[in-house]
Amino acid sequence: MKRMERILLKIVIVQLLFLLLAQCLLLYTPLAPYVIKVYEYEGVSKQEKTKTIETTVDHP
């Protein structure tokens, strides 16, 4: 069990390092024009309100 715990701990540490590396790359200003395009494709940059329609369904 100890071996498995050590392996999981190493995986978590490597994952954390990759997360920090990715965050540093995304915050690096020369990359901003390329990253902004991705946000536009995903549609998260626009704050548009969508119309919602509430419906009720009667089930017997």
Tab-separated table of N, CA and C in Angstrom:
chain	number	residue	atom	x	y	z
A	1	MET	N	0.825	-1.196	0.000
A	1	MET	CA	0.000	0.000	0.000
A	1	MET	C	0.872	1.264	0.000
A	2	LYS	N	1.992	1.187	0.690
A	2	LYS	CA	2.886	2.350	0.739
A	2	LYS	C	3.391	2.707	-0.657
A	3	ARG	N	3.664	1.680	-1.456
A	3	ARG	CA	4.173	1.929	-2.805
A	3	ARG	C	3.131	2.663	-3.637
A	4	MET	N	1.886	2.242	-3.512
A	4	MET	CA	0.805	2.885	-4.256
A	4	MET	C	0.628	4.338	-3.813
A	5	GLU	N	0.744	4.583	-2.528
A	5	GLU	CA	0.627	5.950	-2.018
A	5	GLU	C	1.747	6.838	-2.557
A	6	ARG	N	2.957	6.298	-2.633
A	6	ARG	CA	4.077	7.073	-3.178
A	6	ARG	C	3.863	7.388	-4.657
A	7	ILE	N	3.343	6.409	-5.395
A	7	ILE	CA	3.081	6.626	-6.821
A	7	ILE	C	2.006	7.697	-7.001
A	8	LEU	N	0.933	7.615	-6.218
A	8	LEU	CA	-0.136	8.616	-6.306
A	8	LEU	C	0.373	10.005	-5.923
A	9	LEU	N	1.213	10.085	-4.918
A	9	LEU	CA	1.778	11.367	-4.510
A	9	LEU	C	2.645	11.959	-5.621
A	10	LYS	N	3.424	11.122	-6.286
A	10	LYS	CA	4.249	11.601	-7.399
A	10	LYS	C	3.377	12.088	-8.553
A	11	ILE	N	2.297	11.384	-8.828
A	11	ILE	CA	1.382	11.808	-9.893
A	11	ILE	C	0.752	13.152	-9.554
A	12	VAL	N	0.363	13.336	-8.305
A	12	VAL	CA	-0.236	14.612	-7.880
A	12	VAL	C	0.768	15.744	-8.004
A	13	ILE	N	1.995	15.508	-7.628
A	13	ILE	CA	3.022	16.542	-7.707
A	13	ILE	C	3.301	16.913	-9.164
A	14	VAL	N	3.401	15.915	-10.046
A	14	VAL	CA	3.637	16.185	-11.466
A	14	VAL	C	2.449	16.954	-12.048
A	15	GLN	N	1.235	16.572	-11.670
A	15	GLN	CA	0.036	17.265	-12.145
A	15	GLN	C	0.042	18.722	-11.688
A	16	LEU	N	0.432	18.971	-10.463
A	16	LEU	CA	0.515	20.329	-9.938
A	16	LEU	C	1.552	21.150	-10.703
A	17	LEU	N	2.683	20.550	-11.016
A	17	LEU	CA	3.713	21.259	-11.772
A	17	LEU	C	3.216	21.623	-13.172
A	18	PHE	N	2.522	20.691	-13.824
A	18	PHE	CA	1.968	20.995	-15.142
A	18	PHE	C	0.899	22.076	-15.065
A	19	LEU	N	0.103	22.068	-14.003
A	19	LEU	CA	-0.908	23.109	-13.820
A	19	LEU	C	-0.249	24.476	-13.671
A	20	LEU	N	0.779	24.564	-12.860
A	20	LEU	CA	1.485	25.836	-12.677
A	20	LEU	C	2.153	26.287	-13.973
A	21	LEU	N	2.725	25.357	-14.702
A	21	LEU	CA	3.351	25.693	-15.983
A	21	LEU	C	2.306	26.217	-16.968
A	22	ALA	N	1.166	25.576	-17.039
A	22	ALA	CA	0.115	26.016	-17.950
A	22	ALA	C	-0.402	27.399	-17.553
A	23	GLN	N	-0.558	27.649	-16.268
A	23	GLN	CA	-1.020	28.958	-15.814
A	23	GLN	C	-0.004	30.044	-16.157
A	24	CYS	N	1.265	29.749	-15.987
A	24	CYS	CA	2.306	30.731	-16.338
A	24	CYS	C	2.294	31.022	-17.835
A	25	LEU	N	2.114	30.001	-18.657
A	25	LEU	CA	2.074	30.212	-20.102
A	25	LEU	C	0.844	31.023	-20.517
A	26	LEU	N	-0.289	30.785	-19.864
A	26	LEU	CA	-1.501	31.519	-20.215
A	26	LEU	C	-1.439	32.982	-19.778
A	27	LEU	N	-0.710	33.254	-18.707
A	27	LEU	CA	-0.613	34.626	-18.218
A	27	LEU	C	0.516	35.406	-18.879
A	28	TYR	N	1.351	34.739	-19.637
A	28	TYR	CA	2.462	35.384	-20.329
A	28	TYR	C	1.891	36.243	-21.447
A	29	THR	N	2.116	37.560	-21.394
A	29	THR	CA	1.423	38.499	-22.272
A	29	THR	C	1.622	38.297	-23.775
A	30	PRO	N	2.789	37.927	-24.299
A	30	PRO	CA	2.865	37.733	-25.748
A	30	PRO	C	1.960	36.612	-26.267
A	31	LEU	N	1.550	35.704	-25.416
A	31	LEU	CA	0.650	34.636	-25.841
A	31	LEU	C	-0.818	35.057	-25.774
A	32	ALA	N	-1.103	36.196	-25.193
A	32	ALA	CA	-2.491	36.626	-25.001
A	32	ALA	C	-3.299	36.689	-26.295
A	33	PRO	N	-2.793	37.226	-27.404
A	33	PRO	CA	-3.619	37.256	-28.619
A	33	PRO	C	-4.032	35.868	-29.104
A	34	TYR	N	-3.205	34.874	-28.893
A	34	TYR	CA	-3.543	33.519	-29.326
A	34	TYR	C	-4.557	32.878	-28.382
A	35	VAL	N	-4.434	33.179	-27.103
A	35	VAL	CA	-5.348	32.607	-26.113
A	35	VAL	C	-6.722	33.250	-26.225
A	36	ILE	N	-6.789	34.543	-26.507
A	36	ILE	CA	-8.067	35.241	-26.617
A	36	ILE	C	-8.905	34.633	-27.733
A	37	LYS	N	-8.271	34.209	-28.821
A	37	LYS	CA	-9.014	33.575	-29.914
A	37	LYS	C	-9.703	32.301	-29.435
A	38	VAL	N	-9.038	31.568	-28.578
A	38	VAL	CA	-9.631	30.342	-28.054
A	38	VAL	C	-10.860	30.681	-27.221
A	39	TYR	N	-10.776	31.730	-26.416
A	39	TYR	CA	-11.930	32.132	-25.615
A	39	TYR	C	-13.089	32.557	-26.506
A	40	GLU	N	-12.789	33.229	-27.607
A	40	GLU	CA	-13.851	33.638	-28.520
A	40	GLU	C	-14.501	32.429	-29.177
A	41	TYR	N	-13.715	31.425	-29.511
A	41	TYR	CA	-14.276	30.208	-30.104
A	41	TYR	C	-15.175	29.487	-29.106
A	42	GLU	N	-14.785	29.490	-27.851
A	42	GLU	CA	-15.562	28.798	-26.830
A	42	GLU	C	-16.804	29.591	-26.431
A	43	GLY	N	-16.793	30.896	-26.671
A	43	GLY	CA	-17.950	31.711	-26.354
A	43	GLY	C	-18.040	32.152	-24.908
A	44	VAL	N	-16.925	32.151	-24.197
A	44	VAL	CA	-16.971	32.555	-22.799
A	44	VAL	C	-16.669	34.035	-22.611
A	45	SER	N	-16.233	34.715	-23.651
A	45	SER	CA	-15.879	36.118	-23.499
A	45	SER	C	-17.092	37.034	-23.602
A	46	LYS	N	-18.140	36.590	-24.259
A	46	LYS	CA	-19.328	37.417	-24.432
A	46	LYS	C	-20.333	37.124	-23.327
A	47	GLN	N	-20.862	38.184	-22.761
A	47	GLN	CA	-21.851	38.039	-21.701
A	47	GLN	C	-23.247	38.297	-22.261
A	48	GLU	N	-23.702	37.394	-23.090
A	48	GLU	CA	-25.018	37.546	-23.684
A	48	GLU	C	-26.060	36.853	-22.823
A	49	LYS	N	-27.208	37.514	-22.692
A	49	LYS	CA	-28.288	36.890	-21.961
A	49	LYS	C	-29.127	36.082	-22.943
A	50	THR	N	-29.440	34.902	-22.540
A	50	THR	CA	-30.278	34.067	-23.387
A	50	THR	C	-31.702	34.073	-22.843
A	51	LYS	N	-32.656	34.043	-23.743
A	51	LYS	CA	-34.042	34.009	-23.326
A	51	LYS	C	-34.389	32.611	-22.856
A	52	THR	N	-35.022	32.551	-21.711
A	52	THR	CA	-35.433	31.257	-21.185
A	52	THR	C	-36.951	31.182	-21.206
A	53	ILE	N	-37.441	30.033	-21.518
A	53	ILE	CA	-38.872	29.813	-21.547
A	53	ILE	C	-39.175	28.715	-20.538
A	54	GLU	N	-40.044	29.050	-19.607
A	54	GLU	CA	-40.429	28.054	-18.607
A	54	GLU	C	-41.641	27.291	-19.126
A	55	THR	N	-41.542	26.003	-19.058
A	55	THR	CA	-42.663	25.175	-19.491
A	55	THR	C	-43.048	24.227	-18.377
A	56	THR	N	-44.303	23.888	-18.361
A	56	THR	CA	-44.777	22.897	-17.390
A	56	THR	C	-45.424	21.764	-18.136
A	57	VAL	N	-45.171	20.590	-17.681
A	57	VAL	CA	-45.729	19.406	-18.302
A	57	VAL	C	-46.533	18.655	-17.246
A	58	ASP	N	-47.798	18.407	-17.553
A	58	ASP	CA	-48.641	17.653	-16.628
A	58	ASP	C	-48.563	16.176	-16.991
A	59	HIS	N	-48.120	15.390	-16.048
A	59	HIS	CA	-48.078	13.942	-16.251
A	59	HIS	C	-49.223	13.318	-15.465
A	60	PRO	N	-49.992	12.456	-16.106
A	60	PRO	CA	-51.115	11.812	-15.367
A	60	PRO	C	-50.631	10.804	-14.363
